[in-house]
Amino acid sequence: MPFELYVDSLYTSPYALSAFVALTEKGLPFSIKTVDLESGAQRQAAYAGRALTARVPALVEGDFVLTESSAITEYLDETFPAPEYVALYPQDRRQRAQARQIQAWVRSDLVPVRVERDTETVFFKKPCAPLSESGQQAAAKLVQVAERVVQGPQHLFGEWSIADTDLAILLSRLVRNGDPVPAKLREYVEFQWQRPPVQAWLARHQPG
Ligand SMILES: N[C@@H](CCC(=O)N[C@@H](CS)C(=O)NCC(=O)O)C(=O)O
């Protein structure tokens, strides 16, 4: 296996999921290594000594170790480009920039949504308390922005891109909790959810 991908042992990290989807879409052979975040294994030298940010995901290719999921997806897309491999980013330069815009935004803004609707809700249906005022404001902004960019139930830029997976995972924090989300966005999340690499990630939650 030329690649190793370090992910959290509960498979709840949306960033690890993004890197997993990228490798799977590209059809690259890789092995999964899990890091038990609950026990703080990410801060121990065995991991932190190699993974610069001491967070998951980390991609390992020989002696090259890369953290930050969007850096990983960009590296994979440049190293294994279309048309031989599935494109992770749109071919059009401006659309590619817009895809990166979505990726950067979902990782940097809307902290109350990410805190109050953690991904254990998404993957394990963990019930959540009602959103706080700042949570409601962040959720409203997410819906407003998503409504501007999601044109139909399928992809943001005509073809699938990794920004679709990233945006859908963020929206799913609201959708899976039953928070009010317009039907168009619920359908978009459902469509993205059915993509085989996402389903392959979900299958990792099944015992055995
Ligand atoms: N911006 C990073 C975020 C990575 C991140 O926050 N990972 C979390 C899991 S979702 C983590 O490793 N948390 C453990 C810690 O920070 O100690 C990326 O996109 O890869």
PDB file of C-alpha atoms and ligand atoms in Angstrom:
ATOM      1  CA  MET A   1       0.000   0.000   0.000  1.00  0.00           C
ATOM      2  CA  PRO A   2       1.730   3.212  -1.071  1.00  0.00           C
ATOM      3  CA  PHE A   3      -0.472   5.347   1.203  1.00  0.00           C
ATOM      4  CA  GLU A   4      -1.540   5.237   4.825  1.00  0.00           C
ATOM      5  CA  LEU A   5      -4.390   7.413   6.019  1.00  0.00           C
ATOM      6  CA  TYR A   6      -4.644   8.203   9.714  1.00  0.00           C
ATOM      7  CA  VAL A   7      -8.229   8.801  10.825  1.00  0.00           C
ATOM      8  CA  ASP A   8     -10.002   8.951  14.186  1.00  0.00           C
ATOM      9  CA  SER A   9     -10.894   5.565  15.627  1.00  0.00           C
ATOM     10  CA  LEU A  10     -14.616   6.455  15.778  1.00  0.00           C
ATOM     11  CA  TYR A  11     -14.691   7.531  12.112  1.00  0.00           C
ATOM     12  CA  THR A  12     -16.500  10.741  12.972  1.00  0.00           C
ATOM     13  CA  SER A  13     -13.994  13.297  11.673  1.00  0.00           C
ATOM     14  CA  PRO A  14     -15.461  15.120   8.664  1.00  0.00           C
ATOM     15  CA  TYR A  15     -11.922  16.074   7.655  1.00  0.00           C
ATOM     16  CA  ALA A  16     -10.726  12.482   7.760  1.00  0.00           C
ATOM     17  CA  LEU A  17     -13.809  11.570   5.750  1.00  0.00           C
ATOM     18  CA  SER A  18     -12.871  14.159   3.112  1.00  0.00           C
ATOM     19  CA  ALA A  19      -9.368  12.693   2.727  1.00  0.00           C
ATOM     20  CA  PHE A  20     -10.793   9.156   2.696  1.00  0.00           C
ATOM     21  CA  VAL A  21     -13.269  10.102  -0.041  1.00  0.00           C
ATOM     22  CA  ALA A  22     -10.470  11.722  -2.052  1.00  0.00           C
ATOM     23  CA  LEU A  23      -8.267   8.606  -1.970  1.00  0.00           C
ATOM     24  CA  THR A  24     -11.243   6.362  -2.701  1.00  0.00           C
ATOM     25  CA  GLU A  25     -12.488   8.492  -5.617  1.00  0.00           C
ATOM     26  CA  LYS A  26      -9.000   8.357  -7.107  1.00  0.00           C
ATOM     27  CA  GLY A  27      -8.977   4.580  -6.758  1.00  0.00           C
ATOM     28  CA  LEU A  28      -5.639   4.700  -4.936  1.00  0.00           C
ATOM     29  CA  PRO A  29      -4.690   1.771  -2.719  1.00  0.00           C
ATOM     30  CA  PHE A  30      -4.294   2.834   0.894  1.00  0.00           C
ATOM     31  CA  SER A  31      -4.465   1.404   4.358  1.00  0.00           C
ATOM     32  CA  ILE A  32      -6.287   2.980   7.262  1.00  0.00           C
ATOM     33  CA  LYS A  33      -4.634   3.582  10.605  1.00  0.00           C
ATOM     34  CA  THR A  34      -6.758   4.788  13.475  1.00  0.00           C
ATOM     35  CA  VAL A  35      -5.842   7.273  16.184  1.00  0.00           C
ATOM     36  CA  ASP A  36      -7.788   7.166  19.453  1.00  0.00           C
ATOM     37  CA  LEU A  37      -8.487  10.868  19.957  1.00  0.00           C
ATOM     38  CA  GLU A  38     -10.373  10.217  23.213  1.00  0.00           C
ATOM     39  CA  SER A  39      -7.199   8.904  24.855  1.00  0.00           C
ATOM     40  CA  GLY A  40      -5.081  11.737  23.446  1.00  0.00           C
ATOM     41  CA  ALA A  41      -3.038   9.425  21.212  1.00  0.00           C
ATOM     42  CA  GLN A  42      -2.765  12.245  18.670  1.00  0.00           C
ATOM     43  CA  ARG A  43      -0.569  14.174  21.111  1.00  0.00           C
ATOM     44  CA  GLN A  44       1.810  11.313  21.794  1.00  0.00           C
ATOM     45  CA  ALA A  45       5.188  11.335  20.109  1.00  0.00           C
ATOM     46  CA  ALA A  46       4.459   8.313  17.933  1.00  0.00           C
ATOM     47  CA  TYR A  47       1.854  10.347  16.061  1.00  0.00           C
ATOM     48  CA  ALA A  48       2.626  13.994  16.838  1.00  0.00           C
ATOM     49  CA  GLY A  49       6.281  13.477  15.985  1.00  0.00           C
ATOM     50  CA  ARG A  50       5.286  12.730  12.402  1.00  0.00           C
ATOM     51  CA  ALA A  51       1.956  14.515  11.865  1.00  0.00           C
ATOM     52  CA  LEU A  52       2.750  18.230  11.978  1.00  0.00           C
ATOM     53  CA  THR A  53      -0.559  19.456  13.440  1.00  0.00           C
ATOM     54  CA  ALA A  54      -1.146  16.422  15.711  1.00  0.00           C
ATOM     55  CA  ARG A  55      -4.624  16.127  14.246  1.00  0.00           C
ATOM     56  CA  VAL A  56      -6.368  13.721  11.921  1.00  0.00           C
ATOM     57  CA  PRO A  57      -6.344  13.159   9.060  1.00  0.00           C
ATOM     58  CA  ALA A  58      -2.727  12.575   8.120  1.00  0.00           C
ATOM     59  CA  LEU A  59      -1.625  11.114   4.818  1.00  0.00           C
ATOM     60  CA  VAL A  60       1.587   9.100   4.794  1.00  0.00           C
ATOM     61  CA  GLU A  61       3.441   8.277   1.608  1.00  0.00           C
ATOM     62  CA  GLY A  62       6.801   6.785   2.525  1.00  0.00           C
ATOM     63  CA  ASP A  63       8.616   9.431   4.531  1.00  0.00           C
ATOM     64  CA  PHE A  64       6.223  12.183   3.399  1.00  0.00           C
ATOM     65  CA  VAL A  65       3.557  12.994   5.990  1.00  0.00           C
ATOM     66  CA  LEU A  66       0.857  15.576   5.324  1.00  0.00           C
ATOM     67  CA  THR A  67      -1.870  16.917   7.610  1.00  0.00           C
ATOM     68  CA  GLU A  68      -4.756  19.329   6.861  1.00  0.00           C
ATOM     69  CA  SER A  69      -7.425  17.654   4.799  1.00  0.00           C
ATOM     70  CA  SER A  70      -7.657  20.267   2.058  1.00  0.00           C
ATOM     71  CA  ALA A  71      -3.859  20.182   1.615  1.00  0.00           C
ATOM     72  CA  ILE A  72      -4.212  16.414   1.277  1.00  0.00           C
ATOM     73  CA  THR A  73      -6.978  16.630  -1.322  1.00  0.00           C
ATOM     74  CA  GLU A  74      -5.061  19.233  -3.346  1.00  0.00           C
ATOM     75  CA  TYR A  75      -1.890  17.131  -3.193  1.00  0.00           C
ATOM     76  CA  LEU A  76      -3.745  14.038  -4.385  1.00  0.00           C
ATOM     77  CA  ASP A  77      -5.452  15.924  -7.198  1.00  0.00           C
ATOM     78  CA  GLU A  78      -2.166  17.355  -8.467  1.00  0.00           C
ATOM     79  CA  THR A  79      -0.325  14.057  -8.139  1.00  0.00           C
ATOM     80  CA  PHE A  80      -3.049  11.917  -9.722  1.00  0.00           C
ATOM     81  CA  PRO A  81      -4.737  14.268 -12.203  1.00  0.00           C
ATOM     82  CA  ALA A  82      -7.770  13.808 -14.455  1.00  0.00           C
ATOM     83  CA  PRO A  83      -8.543  12.366 -16.914  1.00  0.00           C
ATOM     84  CA  GLU A  84      -6.635   9.289 -15.782  1.00  0.00           C
ATOM     85  CA  TYR A  85      -8.055   9.708 -12.283  1.00  0.00           C
ATOM     86  CA  VAL A  86     -11.341  11.175 -11.031  1.00  0.00           C
ATOM     87  CA  ALA A  87     -10.952  14.946 -10.606  1.00  0.00           C
ATOM     88  CA  LEU A  88     -11.392  16.210  -7.053  1.00  0.00           C
ATOM     89  CA  TYR A  89     -11.651  19.834  -8.213  1.00  0.00           C
ATOM     90  CA  PRO A  90     -13.367  21.410 -11.220  1.00  0.00           C
ATOM     91  CA  GLN A  91     -11.247  21.802 -14.347  1.00  0.00           C
ATOM     92  CA  ASP A  92     -12.317  25.425 -14.818  1.00  0.00           C
ATOM     93  CA  ARG A  93      -9.906  27.736 -12.947  1.00  0.00           C
ATOM     94  CA  ARG A  94     -12.587  29.947 -11.451  1.00  0.00           C
ATOM     95  CA  GLN A  95     -14.773  27.049 -10.427  1.00  0.00           C
ATOM     96  CA  ARG A  96     -11.706  25.421  -8.897  1.00  0.00           C
ATOM     97  CA  ALA A  97     -11.148  28.577  -6.864  1.00  0.00           C
ATOM     98  CA  GLN A  98     -14.813  28.527  -5.828  1.00  0.00           C
ATOM     99  CA  ALA A  99     -14.505  24.899  -4.732  1.00  0.00           C
ATOM    100  CA  ARG A 100     -11.490  25.859  -2.596  1.00  0.00           C
ATOM    101  CA  GLN A 101     -13.523  28.784  -1.277  1.00  0.00           C
ATOM    102  CA  ILE A 102     -16.194  26.355  -0.031  1.00  0.00           C
ATOM    103  CA  GLN A 103     -13.564  24.055   1.444  1.00  0.00           C
ATOM    104  CA  ALA A 104     -11.851  26.870   3.333  1.00  0.00           C
ATOM    105  CA  TRP A 105     -15.154  28.310   4.521  1.00  0.00           C
ATOM    106  CA  VAL A 106     -16.611  25.093   5.934  1.00  0.00           C
ATOM    107  CA  ARG A 107     -13.386  24.609   7.898  1.00  0.00           C
ATOM    108  CA  SER A 108     -13.116  28.132   9.296  1.00  0.00           C
ATOM    109  CA  ASP A 109     -16.585  29.630   9.835  1.00  0.00           C
ATOM    110  CA  LEU A 110     -19.781  28.532  11.615  1.00  0.00           C
ATOM    111  CA  VAL A 111     -18.044  27.262  14.744  1.00  0.00           C
ATOM    112  CA  PRO A 112     -21.336  27.158  16.734  1.00  0.00           C
ATOM    113  CA  VAL A 113     -22.849  24.733  14.206  1.00  0.00           C
ATOM    114  CA  ARG A 114     -19.765  22.552  14.368  1.00  0.00           C
ATOM    115  CA  VAL A 115     -19.724  22.611  18.189  1.00  0.00           C
ATOM    116  CA  GLU A 116     -23.467  22.282  18.870  1.00  0.00           C
ATOM    117  CA  ARG A 117     -24.059  19.762  16.092  1.00  0.00           C
ATOM    118  CA  ASP A 118     -21.050  17.518  16.310  1.00  0.00           C
ATOM    119  CA  THR A 119     -20.618  14.698  13.866  1.00  0.00           C
ATOM    120  CA  GLU A 120     -21.664  12.097  16.423  1.00  0.00           C
ATOM    121  CA  THR A 121     -25.159  13.341  15.555  1.00  0.00           C
ATOM    122  CA  VAL A 122     -24.455  12.659  11.913  1.00  0.00           C
ATOM    123  CA  PHE A 123     -22.962   9.206  12.327  1.00  0.00           C
ATOM    124  CA  PHE A 124     -24.497   7.929  15.575  1.00  0.00           C
ATOM    125  CA  LYS A 125     -27.735   9.958  15.750  1.00  0.00           C
ATOM    126  CA  LYS A 126     -26.604  11.422  19.067  1.00  0.00           C
ATOM    127  CA  PRO A 127     -29.468  13.740  20.128  1.00  0.00           C
ATOM    128  CA  CYS A 128     -28.574  17.412  20.476  1.00  0.00           C
ATOM    129  CA  ALA A 129     -29.970  20.260  22.567  1.00  0.00           C
ATOM    130  CA  PRO A 130     -31.740  23.082  20.712  1.00  0.00           C
ATOM    131  CA  LEU A 131     -29.349  25.505  19.074  1.00  0.00           C
ATOM    132  CA  SER A 132     -28.229  28.517  21.104  1.00  0.00           C
ATOM    133  CA  GLU A 133     -28.738  31.976  19.658  1.00  0.00           C
ATOM    134  CA  SER A 134     -25.267  31.940  18.095  1.00  0.00           C
ATOM    135  CA  GLY A 135     -25.942  28.411  16.882  1.00  0.00           C
ATOM    136  CA  GLN A 136     -29.141  29.572  15.201  1.00  0.00           C
ATOM    137  CA  GLN A 137     -27.331  32.483  13.579  1.00  0.00           C
ATOM    138  CA  ALA A 138     -24.601  30.205  12.267  1.00  0.00           C
ATOM    139  CA  ALA A 139     -27.174  27.671  11.014  1.00  0.00           C
ATOM    140  CA  ALA A 140     -29.084  30.466   9.249  1.00  0.00           C
ATOM    141  CA  LYS A 141     -25.881  31.651   7.573  1.00  0.00           C
ATOM    142  CA  LEU A 142     -25.035  28.115   6.481  1.00  0.00           C
ATOM    143  CA  VAL A 143     -28.481  27.660   4.930  1.00  0.00           C
ATOM    144  CA  GLN A 144     -28.355  31.090   3.285  1.00  0.00           C
ATOM    145  CA  VAL A 145     -24.946  30.492   1.698  1.00  0.00           C
ATOM    146  CA  ALA A 146     -25.789  26.902   0.708  1.00  0.00           C
ATOM    147  CA  GLU A 147     -28.993  28.102  -0.965  1.00  0.00           C
ATOM    148  CA  ARG A 148     -26.916  30.472  -3.093  1.00  0.00           C
ATOM    149  CA  VAL A 149     -24.473  27.830  -4.293  1.00  0.00           C
ATOM    150  CA  VAL A 150     -26.602  24.681  -4.486  1.00  0.00           C
ATOM    151  CA  GLN A 151     -28.479  24.951  -7.775  1.00  0.00           C
ATOM    152  CA  GLY A 152     -30.082  21.529  -7.786  1.00  0.00           C
ATOM    153  CA  PRO A 153     -29.998  18.233  -5.943  1.00  0.00           C
ATOM    154  CA  GLN A 154     -26.735  17.126  -7.554  1.00  0.00           C
ATOM    155  CA  HIS A 155     -23.354  18.869  -7.769  1.00  0.00           C
ATOM    156  CA  LEU A 156     -22.166  22.424  -7.172  1.00  0.00           C
ATOM    157  CA  PHE A 157     -20.101  22.653 -10.349  1.00  0.00           C
ATOM    158  CA  GLY A 158     -21.788  20.324 -12.841  1.00  0.00           C
ATOM    159  CA  GLU A 159     -19.485  17.416 -12.026  1.00  0.00           C
ATOM    160  CA  TRP A 160     -18.872  16.120  -8.514  1.00  0.00           C
ATOM    161  CA  SER A 161     -16.047  17.795  -6.590  1.00  0.00           C
ATOM    162  CA  ILE A 162     -14.677  17.329  -3.098  1.00  0.00           C
ATOM    163  CA  ALA A 163     -16.375  20.612  -2.138  1.00  0.00           C
ATOM    164  CA  ASP A 164     -19.705  18.760  -2.543  1.00  0.00           C
ATOM    165  CA  THR A 165     -18.711  16.201   0.061  1.00  0.00           C
ATOM    166  CA  ASP A 166     -17.411  18.875   2.425  1.00  0.00           C
ATOM    167  CA  LEU A 167     -20.494  21.093   2.123  1.00  0.00           C
ATOM    168  CA  ALA A 168     -22.888  18.144   2.393  1.00  0.00           C
ATOM    169  CA  ILE A 169     -21.210  16.902   5.578  1.00  0.00           C
ATOM    170  CA  LEU A 170     -21.542  20.318   7.165  1.00  0.00           C
ATOM    171  CA  LEU A 171     -25.210  20.579   6.149  1.00  0.00           C
ATOM    172  CA  SER A 172     -25.814  17.037   7.390  1.00  0.00           C
ATOM    173  CA  ARG A 173     -25.092  18.227  10.929  1.00  0.00           C
ATOM    174  CA  LEU A 174     -28.386  20.125  10.718  1.00  0.00           C
ATOM    175  CA  VAL A 175     -30.275  17.686   8.493  1.00  0.00           C
ATOM    176  CA  ARG A 176     -29.502  14.581  10.576  1.00  0.00           C
ATOM    177  CA  ASN A 177     -30.557  16.389  13.733  1.00  0.00           C
ATOM    178  CA  GLY A 178     -33.909  17.407  12.231  1.00  0.00           C
ATOM    179  CA  ASP A 179     -33.094  21.131  12.267  1.00  0.00           C
ATOM    180  CA  PRO A 180     -35.110  23.070   9.692  1.00  0.00           C
ATOM    181  CA  VAL A 181     -33.336  22.927   6.322  1.00  0.00           C
ATOM    182  CA  PRO A 182     -35.016  23.661   2.960  1.00  0.00           C
ATOM    183  CA  ALA A 183     -35.991  20.589   0.917  1.00  0.00           C
ATOM    184  CA  LYS A 184     -33.546  21.483  -1.879  1.00  0.00           C
ATOM    185  CA  LEU A 185     -30.628  21.282   0.548  1.00  0.00           C
ATOM    186  CA  ARG A 186     -31.907  18.098   2.202  1.00  0.00           C
ATOM    187  CA  GLU A 187     -32.072  16.460  -1.235  1.00  0.00           C
ATOM    188  CA  TYR A 188     -28.569  17.676  -2.013  1.00  0.00           C
ATOM    189  CA  VAL A 189     -27.233  16.142   1.214  1.00  0.00           C
ATOM    190  CA  GLU A 190     -29.027  12.878   0.490  1.00  0.00           C
ATOM    191  CA  PHE A 191     -27.602  12.763  -3.038  1.00  0.00           C
ATOM    192  CA  GLN A 192     -24.055  13.346  -1.830  1.00  0.00           C
ATOM    193  CA  TRP A 193     -24.549  10.804   0.918  1.00  0.00           C
ATOM    194  CA  GLN A 194     -25.222   8.078  -1.655  1.00  0.00           C
ATOM    195  CA  ARG A 195     -21.836   8.519  -3.317  1.00  0.00           C
ATOM    196  CA  PRO A 196     -19.999   5.169  -3.000  1.00  0.00           C
ATOM    197  CA  PRO A 197     -16.899   6.522  -1.176  1.00  0.00           C
ATOM    198  CA  VAL A 198     -19.155   8.145   1.449  1.00  0.00           C
ATOM    199  CA  GLN A 199     -21.025   4.864   1.803  1.00  0.00           C
ATOM    200  CA  ALA A 200     -17.661   3.078   2.145  1.00  0.00           C
ATOM    201  CA  TRP A 201     -16.847   5.383   5.064  1.00  0.00           C
ATOM    202  CA  LEU A 202     -20.241   4.704   6.658  1.00  0.00           C
ATOM    203  CA  ALA A 203     -19.645   0.970   6.286  1.00  0.00           C
ATOM    204  CA  ARG A 204     -16.668   1.375   8.612  1.00  0.00           C
ATOM    205  CA  HIS A 205     -19.176   2.114  11.394  1.00  0.00           C
ATOM    206  CA  GLN A 206     -20.703  -1.338  11.026  1.00  0.00           C
ATOM    207  CA  PRO A 207     -19.422  -3.914  13.514  1.00  0.00           C
ATOM    208  CA  GLY A 208     -17.290  -6.650  11.962  1.00  0.00           C
TER     209      GLY A 208
HETATM  210  N1  LIG B   1      -8.329  21.825   9.526  1.00  0.00           N
HETATM  211  C1  LIG B   1      -8.046  20.432   9.870  1.00  0.00           C
HETATM  212  C2  LIG B   1      -8.958  20.037  11.019  1.00  0.00           C
HETATM  213  C3  LIG B   1      -8.568  18.685  11.574  1.00  0.00           C
HETATM  214  C4  LIG B   1      -9.267  18.414  12.908  1.00  0.00           C
HETATM  215  O1  LIG B   1      -9.846  19.314  13.535  1.00  0.00           O
HETATM  216  N2  LIG B   1      -9.228  17.141  13.335  1.00  0.00           N
HETATM  217  C5  LIG B   1      -9.811  16.791  14.593  1.00  0.00           C
HETATM  218  C6  LIG B   1     -10.799  15.648  14.428  1.00  0.00           C
HETATM  219  S1  LIG B   1     -12.233  16.199  13.557  1.00  0.00           S
HETATM  220  C7  LIG B   1      -8.708  16.313  15.535  1.00  0.00           C
HETATM  221  O2  LIG B   1      -7.759  15.684  15.124  1.00  0.00           O
HETATM  222  N3  LIG B   1      -8.887  16.620  16.824  1.00  0.00           N
HETATM  223  C8  LIG B   1      -7.991  16.203  17.847  1.00  0.00           C
HETATM  224  C9  LIG B   1      -7.206  17.327  18.433  1.00  0.00           C
HETATM  225  O3  LIG B   1      -7.264  18.465  17.920  1.00  0.00           O
HETATM  226  O4  LIG B   1      -6.520  17.078  19.432  1.00  0.00           O
HETATM  227  C10 LIG B   1      -8.249  19.566   8.636  1.00  0.00           C
HETATM  228  O5  LIG B   1      -9.001  19.983   7.742  1.00  0.00           O
HETATM  229  O6  LIG B   1      -7.653  18.477   8.535  1.00  0.00           O
END
